[in-house]
């Protein structure tokens, strides 16, 4: 399929080969081959105040062939670059786990990976050094994206041709399944006024059953817990390309605030991709600790790990606003957490008739 | 929406109200109200040799209002019947978790559930006593079904009207999302020769990328680990209504054999639904311990809990065949397990070019 290469694929391939070329040139110049990249540790993660996302700091690490360990790393890099370039050439793709297993078939035993965390990390390193995203290397994630329901017509390029899909009219109750690489999607048109990302499947189904997406022109994106890269990427694109406000509706506990954080600010693990994945304009709907009080929601007490997580959020630069300081302080005070579905204690329609319309109006979204 | 009731809904409602009527009659006759149901413990599960599935035995438990504990159980049953009957009347649905939270709004505090396991169990009891499935009470599961890709055209009744969907031509790379209640689906036509259920998302994506569904006229059903009720129900219907052989492709470890078991034989937890959910004709593809040996697959050693699980499978009536005794014995012997994706160690196309065609031919499916 080499005649159908897109410019992204060609560029990804060129950037990868440039890494190998660099080693070649270093050899030719009589230098010991080496590769520099930002130090990928917590101490080298900085919060970029302007962009409102996490990025790597200035600290650099160098991998050099002047040690056996370093030489082995570079050998693995070269084999991986070779595999990825060939994969792009053939228009194929693979998963991170397949890459790990595939390395067992490489002729040079020293190039084989010891475990999958090693190959995963190397792919991330190659992303950083080449400036190309994993998806453009055609590395698919294990976890696929979640589901979308709402007034949006899109075109997805699939391996079997283009598909035009309206995410209400052409899908079942389950919605449109986000593909592994959402950059195969073009948005055609939308009547949506905003995007509502929802944490749990139960609440997603409640909103769809109550026709919330229809009544309020909302694109409902199911996050399904900690959202996959594909889901975060699609959400960002809905914001940037369609100019839609993005809101996030989760349970009311510290783990759910992190889910919001990963949509809005990016995660430490993928700080090199914040620009591509994070939607700093995303707004938090709730469940807020204040909601637990105001609506007298059924709750569970905070566990020790909940308290630790809340305290660590108080230290987290992402949660330094007055809003979060106040809400997290209140939660530690009342010592309670609540789930989204706890709103059902006020009736099955409370969330769509009262809670969301009031909150979204307050937030200026409606 | 009461004018649009289907006969299933009307029957479900009647069966539920019959439970309440029975209590009423018992009161009227001067009897202490009571409800009998099969004892739901492991000791009262029997393997039905004829039907090849798990069913409840003859042991019965009685809940009677002659104790405070029993009376409270019956009170909760009546409130739940009332809620479910009203829900059916209004054409609504809800999740198990919502039911638990909703009980907090009931006027009688004694009728409220203490935790979700209590309300979950009560709904299962009502399924057994009424002979009506949870889905027909319009109780949605939390976990939705998985994804389907293959030459199948279906019609799904949604709350927004009927949708006709071809599970290759009208869906993206992600496939068709199985709704919570797959009995809203009618199969229209299919060119499929068989159904292939696949455990992991990575392997599902490999099969779809390699066009396996297209080349072999296979309906690929992604199980996503332990399959949801909706997924098992759909698989059974594909077998029964379209007369398609069903095959199951999982990792090669004891937990994956249980996944096969739950598709084929039903689970202990839902023994009252085996007839509705289990596909006893389903055949196991692999990964088999013999495959680990024959294909020299990359493996991990068995953990203690793996060994225990294998030993308990040797005792399990579902795994008493020569095939399973031999394979499980071999696995304990070689002390190894392997994942589906380990087939990638022989190249990305090995699974679709060699492994599956050879195995399916051996099994008489191709």
Short mmCIF file of C-alpha atoms in Angstrom, two decimals, chain A residues 83 87 91-95 97-105 116 140-142 144-145 147 149-150 156-160 162-165 168-180 200-214 222 297-300 338-349, chain B residues 83 87 91-95 97-105 116 140-142 144-145 147 149-150 156-160 162-165 168-180 200-214 222 297-300 338-349:
data_model
loop_
_atom_site.label_atom_id
_atom_site.label_comp_id
_atom_site.label_asym_id
_atom_site.label_seq_id
_atom_site.Cartn_x
_atom_site.Cartn_y
_atom_site.Cartn_z
CA UNK A 83 10.45 -2.13 12.57
CA UNK A 87 5.42 -0.93 9.36
CA UNK A 91 0.68 0.66 5.80
CA UNK A 92 0.39 -1.69 8.80
CA UNK A 93 -0.10 -1.02 12.48
CA UNK A 94 0.48 -2.90 15.71
CA UNK A 95 -0.06 -2.64 19.44
CA UNK A 97 2.16 -5.49 23.34
CA UNK A 98 2.68 -6.91 19.86
CA UNK A 99 5.90 -4.92 19.54
CA UNK A 100 7.18 -6.48 22.74
CA UNK A 101 6.36 -10.01 21.56
CA UNK A 102 7.58 -9.30 18.05
CA UNK A 103 11.03 -8.43 19.39
CA UNK A 104 11.40 -12.15 20.19
CA UNK A 105 11.66 -12.75 16.45
CA UNK A 116 6.78 -4.71 27.96
CA UNK A 140 -2.23 1.33 18.48
CA UNK A 141 -3.00 1.51 22.19
CA UNK A 142 -4.41 -1.56 23.94
CA UNK A 144 -9.62 1.74 22.71
CA UNK A 145 -11.54 4.94 23.01
CA UNK A 147 -18.37 6.07 23.01
CA UNK A 149 -23.59 10.20 21.40
CA UNK A 150 -24.74 13.57 20.15
CA UNK A 156 -13.99 8.17 9.62
CA UNK A 157 -11.31 6.85 7.29
CA UNK A 158 -11.22 3.12 7.87
CA UNK A 159 -9.10 0.47 6.18
CA UNK A 160 -12.25 -0.47 4.26
CA UNK A 162 -14.64 6.13 4.42
CA UNK A 163 -17.68 5.94 6.68
CA UNK A 164 -20.04 8.85 7.24
CA UNK A 165 -21.74 8.51 10.60
CA UNK A 168 -27.33 9.94 16.94
CA UNK A 169 -29.07 8.91 13.76
CA UNK A 170 -26.71 6.23 12.48
CA UNK A 171 -25.82 4.46 15.72
CA UNK A 172 -27.59 2.23 18.22
CA UNK A 173 -28.26 3.06 21.85
CA UNK A 174 -24.58 2.22 22.50
CA UNK A 175 -23.38 5.18 20.44
CA UNK A 176 -20.39 5.68 18.16
CA UNK A 177 -17.25 3.82 19.13
CA UNK A 178 -14.15 6.06 19.03
CA UNK A 179 -11.42 4.33 16.98
CA UNK A 180 -7.88 3.85 18.31
CA UNK A 200 -19.37 6.26 34.39
CA UNK A 201 -21.30 4.05 32.00
CA UNK A 202 -24.35 4.11 34.26
CA UNK A 203 -24.59 7.91 34.10
CA UNK A 204 -23.84 7.93 30.38
CA UNK A 205 -26.78 5.60 29.84
CA UNK A 206 -29.01 7.74 32.08
CA UNK A 207 -28.22 10.88 30.04
CA UNK A 208 -28.86 9.04 26.78
CA UNK A 209 -32.08 7.45 28.03
CA UNK A 210 -33.35 10.82 29.23
CA UNK A 211 -32.50 12.33 25.85
CA UNK A 212 -30.16 14.90 27.38
CA UNK A 213 -27.94 15.01 24.28
CA UNK A 214 -31.01 15.78 22.16
CA UNK A 222 -18.23 8.48 27.78
CA UNK A 297 -26.43 12.95 48.61
CA UNK A 298 -25.89 9.40 49.83
CA UNK A 299 -22.18 9.10 50.60
CA UNK A 300 -19.38 6.84 51.69
CA UNK A 338 -20.35 10.55 46.56
CA UNK A 339 -20.88 8.96 43.15
CA UNK A 340 -22.60 10.55 40.16
CA UNK A 341 -25.36 7.99 40.36
CA UNK A 342 -26.09 9.06 43.95
CA UNK A 343 -28.16 11.83 42.31
CA UNK A 344 -30.73 9.06 41.70
CA UNK A 345 -31.66 9.37 45.37
CA UNK A 346 -33.63 12.44 44.24
CA UNK A 347 -35.28 10.61 41.37
CA UNK A 348 -34.11 9.33 38.01
CA UNK A 349 -34.76 12.65 36.24
CA UNK B 83 -40.80 0.63 41.65
CA UNK B 87 -40.84 1.90 35.71
CA UNK B 91 -41.40 2.93 29.70
CA UNK B 92 -38.34 3.89 31.73
CA UNK B 93 -35.26 1.95 32.71
CA UNK B 94 -32.56 2.22 35.37
CA UNK B 95 -29.33 0.63 36.52
CA UNK B 97 -26.81 1.14 41.17
CA UNK B 98 -29.57 3.67 40.59
CA UNK B 99 -32.07 1.31 42.24
CA UNK B 100 -29.86 1.16 45.31
CA UNK B 101 -29.58 4.94 45.53
CA UNK B 102 -33.23 5.43 44.64
CA UNK B 103 -34.26 3.41 47.68
CA UNK B 104 -33.01 6.31 49.79
CA UNK B 105 -36.01 8.28 48.57
CA UNK B 116 -25.84 -2.40 46.61
CA UNK B 140 -29.79 -2.06 32.78
CA UNK B 141 -26.43 -3.51 33.76
CA UNK B 142 -23.57 -1.16 34.62
CA UNK B 144 -22.38 -2.48 28.60
CA UNK B 145 -21.80 -5.04 25.91
CA UNK B 147 -18.23 -4.56 20.03
CA UNK B 149 -17.53 -6.47 13.48
CA UNK B 150 -18.63 -8.72 10.66
CA UNK B 156 -31.88 -2.08 16.67
CA UNK B 157 -34.94 -0.56 18.30
CA UNK B 158 -33.70 2.52 20.11
CA UNK B 159 -35.65 5.09 22.10
CA UNK B 160 -35.23 7.38 19.09
CA UNK B 162 -35.24 1.95 14.64
CA UNK B 163 -31.70 1.88 13.28
CA UNK B 164 -30.56 -0.42 10.50
CA UNK B 165 -26.85 -1.07 10.78
CA UNK B 168 -18.95 -3.64 8.60
CA UNK B 169 -20.32 -1.07 6.18
CA UNK B 170 -22.06 1.30 8.56
CA UNK B 171 -19.58 1.40 11.43
CA UNK B 172 -16.10 2.78 12.02
CA UNK B 173 -12.99 0.76 12.79
CA UNK B 174 -14.35 0.43 16.35
CA UNK B 175 -17.31 -1.65 15.20
CA UNK B 176 -20.92 -1.84 16.37
CA UNK B 177 -21.48 -1.27 20.07
CA UNK B 178 -23.78 -3.90 21.60
CA UNK B 179 -26.56 -2.14 23.55
CA UNK B 180 -27.35 -3.00 27.18
CA UNK B 200 -8.61 -9.02 24.25
CA UNK B 201 -8.95 -5.68 22.52
CA UNK B 202 -5.46 -5.97 21.05
CA UNK B 203 -6.29 -9.23 19.28
CA UNK B 204 -9.71 -7.95 18.19
CA UNK B 205 -7.97 -5.00 16.53
CA UNK B 206 -5.41 -7.32 14.91
CA UNK B 207 -8.17 -9.46 13.37
CA UNK B 208 -10.03 -6.40 12.12
CA UNK B 209 -6.87 -4.76 10.75
CA UNK B 210 -5.94 -7.97 8.94
CA UNK B 211 -9.46 -8.16 7.49
CA UNK B 212 -10.11 -11.57 9.03
CA UNK B 213 -13.86 -10.93 9.37
CA UNK B 214 -14.02 -10.10 5.68
CA UNK B 222 -15.02 -8.62 21.31
CA UNK B 297 5.24 -19.09 22.31
CA UNK B 298 6.70 -16.50 24.70
CA UNK B 299 5.32 -17.36 28.13
CA UNK B 300 5.12 -16.41 31.77
CA UNK B 338 0.74 -17.45 27.21
CA UNK B 339 -1.33 -14.57 25.88
CA UNK B 340 -3.12 -14.42 22.53
CA UNK B 341 -0.87 -11.61 21.43
CA UNK B 342 2.18 -13.82 22.04
CA UNK B 343 1.42 -15.19 18.54
CA UNK B 344 2.97 -11.93 17.32
CA UNK B 345 6.37 -13.45 18.10
CA UNK B 346 5.88 -15.31 14.80
CA UNK B 347 4.93 -12.15 12.92
CA UNK B 348 1.84 -9.95 12.85
CA UNK B 349 0.06 -12.07 10.22
#
